[in-house]
């Protein structure tokens, strides 16, 4: 389904029916960053859970503490498999009667089906609301505009009329999910350096609107409602080190690797599927991979695709670093390929930082090592910015016991 915003000048489809950009990706990014534009995310999905047992039921199934979630308070939660690997992620908002789960479109059918099967005798009902409810992204409150009523983006009419974006109300609650990534949630834990975490400035939110209102929104004059494409949002998300299920997660991912313990996992709430792995890795182990942000060399004007291989960079002269080879020293540098240490998960051109990416690399990768991203025959230099450090985990500080029969020296 192509979005009604396809009627906007410059619309370029990102492959899912919404705009990747409208002809000026970097300009749109600047508008979005300062809270003066919205992003059409009508390709995403919405599930609802109703019934008096809804929050306690979801609490028992997923990673976040949801019992007692107050109306209008935003959070997020993860559904893990028995081994603690990520299967689904949901942005969560409750209005006092209904719990709203905002998900990527590919998650609607499998997550909705799984939840429906897990109802048993509990008083809950699961419904897919994607057909009648759509998502709009922004960096400011669409009810008030970036500078309060009558903000410069025109979100309120000049005569004090209702906002131009008609945010859906349910049981006297505005359905606006405010991303909790800007701080460590109660019961959570961040592995990243909190003093310099870019998430502190991340003001992202998702507002729900009736899908029937999209045509009127799309037809709004550009000087009254500025729009940005998904490329703009992606660049700002990468800058904030913010993981996303559809990009950073593969079949092996655990929350620790992405620092998703920060906002989506409550470490003391009790049992749920995968909880044993979460606790074990956090307290006495280490995640096998770690998220990094890459600052890419833009000299060749090439952005690597998602999944591109990350390797230890060759040393000057073209020969691989000795540390990049299995045997240490390089006997035949020309015949030895640089060591693969991970892969790119997201990539974008940032309006200030230039080409940037998120990547998952092996935990043991030297944090000071220069990296490179391989694209066909091209090797793009990449400086890593540490998101999850190699020391992540082992929070309990349990001393290592000597092996039976071992001799102390």
GROMACS .gro file of N, CA and C in nm, residues 331-396:
model
  198
  331UNK      N    1   5.294  -1.436   0.715
  331UNK     CA    2   5.403  -1.490   0.634
  331UNK      C    3   5.390  -1.447   0.489
  332UNK      N    4   5.265  -1.433   0.443
  332UNK     CA    5   5.243  -1.391   0.303
  332UNK      C    6   5.131  -1.287   0.304
  333UNK      N    7   5.163  -1.160   0.328
  333UNK     CA    8   5.058  -1.058   0.344
  333UNK      C    9   4.963  -1.052   0.227
  334UNK      N   10   5.011  -1.069   0.104
  334UNK     CA   11   4.925  -1.055  -0.013
  334UNK      C   12   4.821  -1.166  -0.021
  335UNK      N   13   4.849  -1.279   0.045
  335UNK     CA   14   4.757  -1.392   0.037
  335UNK      C   15   4.665  -1.401   0.158
  336UNK      N   16   4.683  -1.311   0.251
  336UNK     CA   17   4.604  -1.316   0.375
  336UNK      C   18   4.497  -1.210   0.376
  337UNK      N   19   4.371  -1.250   0.389
  337UNK     CA   20   4.260  -1.154   0.392
  337UNK      C   21   4.246  -1.097   0.531
  338UNK      N   22   4.203  -0.970   0.541
  338UNK     CA   23   4.179  -0.912   0.674
  338UNK      C   24   4.076  -0.995   0.749
  339UNK      N   25   4.088  -0.996   0.880
  339UNK     CA   26   4.000  -1.078   0.964
  339UNK      C   27   3.863  -1.014   0.977
  340UNK      N   28   3.759  -1.092   0.951
  340UNK     CA   29   3.623  -1.046   0.967
  340UNK      C   30   3.587  -1.042   1.115
  341UNK      N   31   3.528  -0.931   1.160
  341UNK     CA   32   3.492  -0.918   1.301
  341UNK      C   33   3.345  -0.887   1.323
  342UNK      N   34   3.268  -0.866   1.215
  342UNK     CA   35   3.127  -0.835   1.234
  342UNK      C   36   3.060  -0.789   1.107
  343UNK      N   37   2.945  -0.721   1.122
  343UNK     CA   38   2.871  -0.676   1.005
  343UNK      C   39   2.794  -0.548   1.037
  344UNK      N   40   2.767  -0.471   0.934
  344UNK     CA   41   2.690  -0.348   0.946
  344UNK      C   42   2.543  -0.382   0.962
  345UNK      N   43   2.476  -0.313   1.055
  345UNK     CA   44   2.333  -0.335   1.075
  345UNK      C   45   2.248  -0.220   1.021
  346UNK      N   46   2.299  -0.096   1.029
  346UNK     CA   47   2.228   0.022   0.980
  346UNK      C   48   2.330   0.121   0.927
  347UNK      N   49   2.293   0.199   0.827
  347UNK     CA   50   2.386   0.297   0.771
  347UNK      C   51   2.306   0.417   0.722
  348UNK      N   52   2.366   0.536   0.731
  348UNK     CA   53   2.299   0.658   0.686
  348UNK      C   54   2.401   0.768   0.664
  349UNK      N   55   2.359   0.871   0.593
  349UNK     CA   56   2.438   0.992   0.577
  349UNK      C   57   2.381   1.098   0.670
  350UNK      N   58   2.459   1.135   0.771
  350UNK     CA   59   2.414   1.231   0.872
  350UNK      C   60   2.447   1.372   0.828
  351UNK      N   61   2.358   1.468   0.860
  351UNK     CA   62   2.377   1.604   0.811
  351UNK      C   63   2.496   1.675   0.875
  352UNK      N   64   2.545   1.626   0.989
  352UNK     CA   65   2.663   1.685   1.052
  352UNK      C   66   2.780   1.588   1.061
  353UNK      N   67   2.753   1.462   1.089
  353UNK     CA   68   2.858   1.363   1.110
  353UNK      C   69   2.908   1.299   0.982
  354UNK      N   70   2.835   1.315   0.872
  354UNK     CA   71   2.873   1.247   0.749
  354UNK      C   72   2.823   1.103   0.750
  355UNK      N   73   2.887   1.014   0.676
  355UNK     CA   74   2.841   0.873   0.672
  355UNK      C   75   2.867   0.802   0.803
  356UNK      N   76   2.762   0.744   0.861
  356UNK     CA   77   2.772   0.673   0.989
  356UNK      C   78   2.698   0.540   0.978
  357UNK      N   79   2.731   0.450   1.069
  357UNK     CA   80   2.666   0.318   1.069
  357UNK      C   81   2.664   0.262   1.209
  358UNK      N   82   2.573   0.170   1.234
  358UNK     CA   83   2.579   0.083   1.350
  358UNK      C   84   2.625  -0.053   1.303
  359UNK      N   85   2.702  -0.121   1.385
  359UNK     CA   86   2.752  -0.254   1.347
  359UNK      C   87   2.764  -0.341   1.471
  360UNK      N   88   2.747  -0.469   1.452
  360UNK     CA   89   2.772  -0.568   1.557
  360UNK      C   90   2.907  -0.632   1.530
  361UNK      N   91   2.997  -0.625   1.629
  361UNK     CA   92   3.129  -0.686   1.613
  361UNK      C   93   3.152  -0.785   1.726
  362UNK      N   94   3.249  -0.872   1.707
  362UNK     CA   95   3.282  -0.970   1.810
  362UNK      C   96   3.330  -0.898   1.936
  363UNK      N   97   3.294  -0.953   2.049
  363UNK     CA   98   3.328  -0.888   2.176
  363UNK      C   99   3.478  -0.866   2.189
  364UNK      N  100   3.559  -0.961   2.144
  364UNK     CA  101   3.703  -0.953   2.160
  364UNK      C  102   3.773  -0.857   2.066
  365UNK      N  103   3.699  -0.793   1.977
  365UNK     CA  104   3.761  -0.698   1.886
  365UNK      C  105   3.821  -0.582   1.966
  366UNK      N  106   3.948  -0.552   1.940
  366UNK     CA  107   4.018  -0.445   2.011
  366UNK      C  108   3.940  -0.314   1.996
  367UNK      N  109   3.905  -0.252   2.110
  367UNK     CA  110   3.826  -0.129   2.106
  367UNK      C  111   3.901  -0.013   2.041
  368UNK      N  112   4.033  -0.021   2.035
  368UNK     CA  113   4.112   0.086   1.974
  368UNK      C  114   4.150   0.056   1.830
  369UNK      N  115   4.115  -0.063   1.782
  369UNK     CA  116   4.158  -0.104   1.648
  369UNK      C  117   4.083  -0.028   1.539
  370UNK      N  118   4.156   0.018   1.436
  370UNK     CA  119   4.087   0.075   1.320
  370UNK      C  120   4.018  -0.037   1.242
  371UNK      N  121   3.895  -0.008   1.199
  371UNK     CA  122   3.818  -0.108   1.126
  371UNK      C  123   3.797  -0.062   0.983
  372UNK      N  124   3.740  -0.149   0.903
  372UNK     CA  125   3.704  -0.116   0.766
  372UNK      C  126   3.579  -0.195   0.729
  373UNK      N  127   3.503  -0.141   0.635
  373UNK     CA  128   3.384  -0.208   0.585
  373UNK      C  129   3.408  -0.244   0.440
  374UNK      N  130   3.380  -0.370   0.406
  374UNK     CA  131   3.408  -0.419   0.272
  374UNK      C  132   3.283  -0.405   0.185
  375UNK      N  133   3.298  -0.336   0.073
  375UNK     CA  134   3.191  -0.322  -0.025
  375UNK      C  135   3.249  -0.358  -0.161
  376UNK      N  136   3.215  -0.476  -0.209
  376UNK     CA  137   3.272  -0.529  -0.334
  376UNK      C  138   3.424  -0.529  -0.322
  377UNK      N  139   3.495  -0.456  -0.409
  377UNK     CA  140   3.641  -0.452  -0.404
  377UNK      C  141   3.693  -0.332  -0.326
  378UNK      N  142   3.600  -0.257  -0.266
  378UNK     CA  143   3.637  -0.136  -0.194
  378UNK      C  144   3.641  -0.163  -0.044
  379UNK      N  145   3.740  -0.106   0.023
  379UNK     CA  146   3.750  -0.118   0.168
  379UNK      C  147   3.737   0.022   0.227
  380UNK      N  148   3.626   0.048   0.298
  380UNK     CA  149   3.598   0.181   0.353
  380UNK      C  150   3.647   0.188   0.497
  381UNK      N  151   3.738   0.281   0.524
  381UNK     CA  152   3.791   0.297   0.659
  381UNK      C  153   3.679   0.338   0.754
  382UNK      N  154   3.684   0.284   0.877
  382UNK     CA  155   3.578   0.309   0.976
  382UNK      C  156   3.639   0.321   1.115
  383UNK      N  157   3.611   0.433   1.180
  383UNK     CA  158   3.653   0.453   1.320
  383UNK      C  159   3.539   0.411   1.410
  384UNK      N  160   3.567   0.327   1.509
  384UNK     CA  161   3.460   0.278   1.595
  384UNK      C  162   3.442   0.367   1.717
  385UNK      N  163   3.316   0.394   1.747
  385UNK     CA  164   3.277   0.463   1.869
  385UNK      C  165   3.207   0.360   1.956
  386UNK      N  166   3.257   0.338   2.075
  386UNK     CA  167   3.211   0.229   2.159
  386UNK      C  168   3.071   0.258   2.214
  387UNK      N  169   2.978   0.167   2.187
  387UNK     CA  170   2.845   0.171   2.248
  387UNK      C  171   2.843   0.071   2.362
  388UNK      N  172   2.859  -0.056   2.330
  388UNK     CA  173   2.870  -0.160   2.432
  388UNK      C  174   3.017  -0.198   2.445
  389UNK      N  175   3.079  -0.176   2.561
  389UNK     CA  176   3.221  -0.208   2.577
  389UNK      C  177   3.245  -0.358   2.588
  390UNK      N  178   3.368  -0.398   2.564
  390UNK     CA  179   3.403  -0.540   2.574
  390UNK      C  180   3.385  -0.593   2.716
  391UNK      N  181   3.387  -0.505   2.814
  391UNK     CA  182   3.373  -0.545   2.954
  391UNK      C  183   3.228  -0.563   2.997
  392UNK      N  184   3.132  -0.539   2.907
  392UNK     CA  185   2.990  -0.548   2.943
  392UNK      C  186   2.957  -0.684   3.003
  393UNK      N  187   2.873  -0.684   3.105
  393UNK     CA  188   2.836  -0.807   3.172
  393UNK      C  189   2.917  -0.825   3.300
  394UNK      N  190   2.909  -0.946   3.356
  394UNK     CA  191   2.981  -0.981   3.479
  394UNK      C  192   2.957  -0.878   3.589
  395UNK      N  193   2.833  -0.830   3.599
  395UNK     CA  194   2.801  -0.723   3.694
  395UNK      C  195   2.805  -0.770   3.838
  396UNK      N  196   2.789  -0.900   3.860
  396UNK     CA  197   2.786  -0.950   3.998
  396UNK      C  198   2.924  -0.954   4.060
   0.00000   0.00000   0.00000
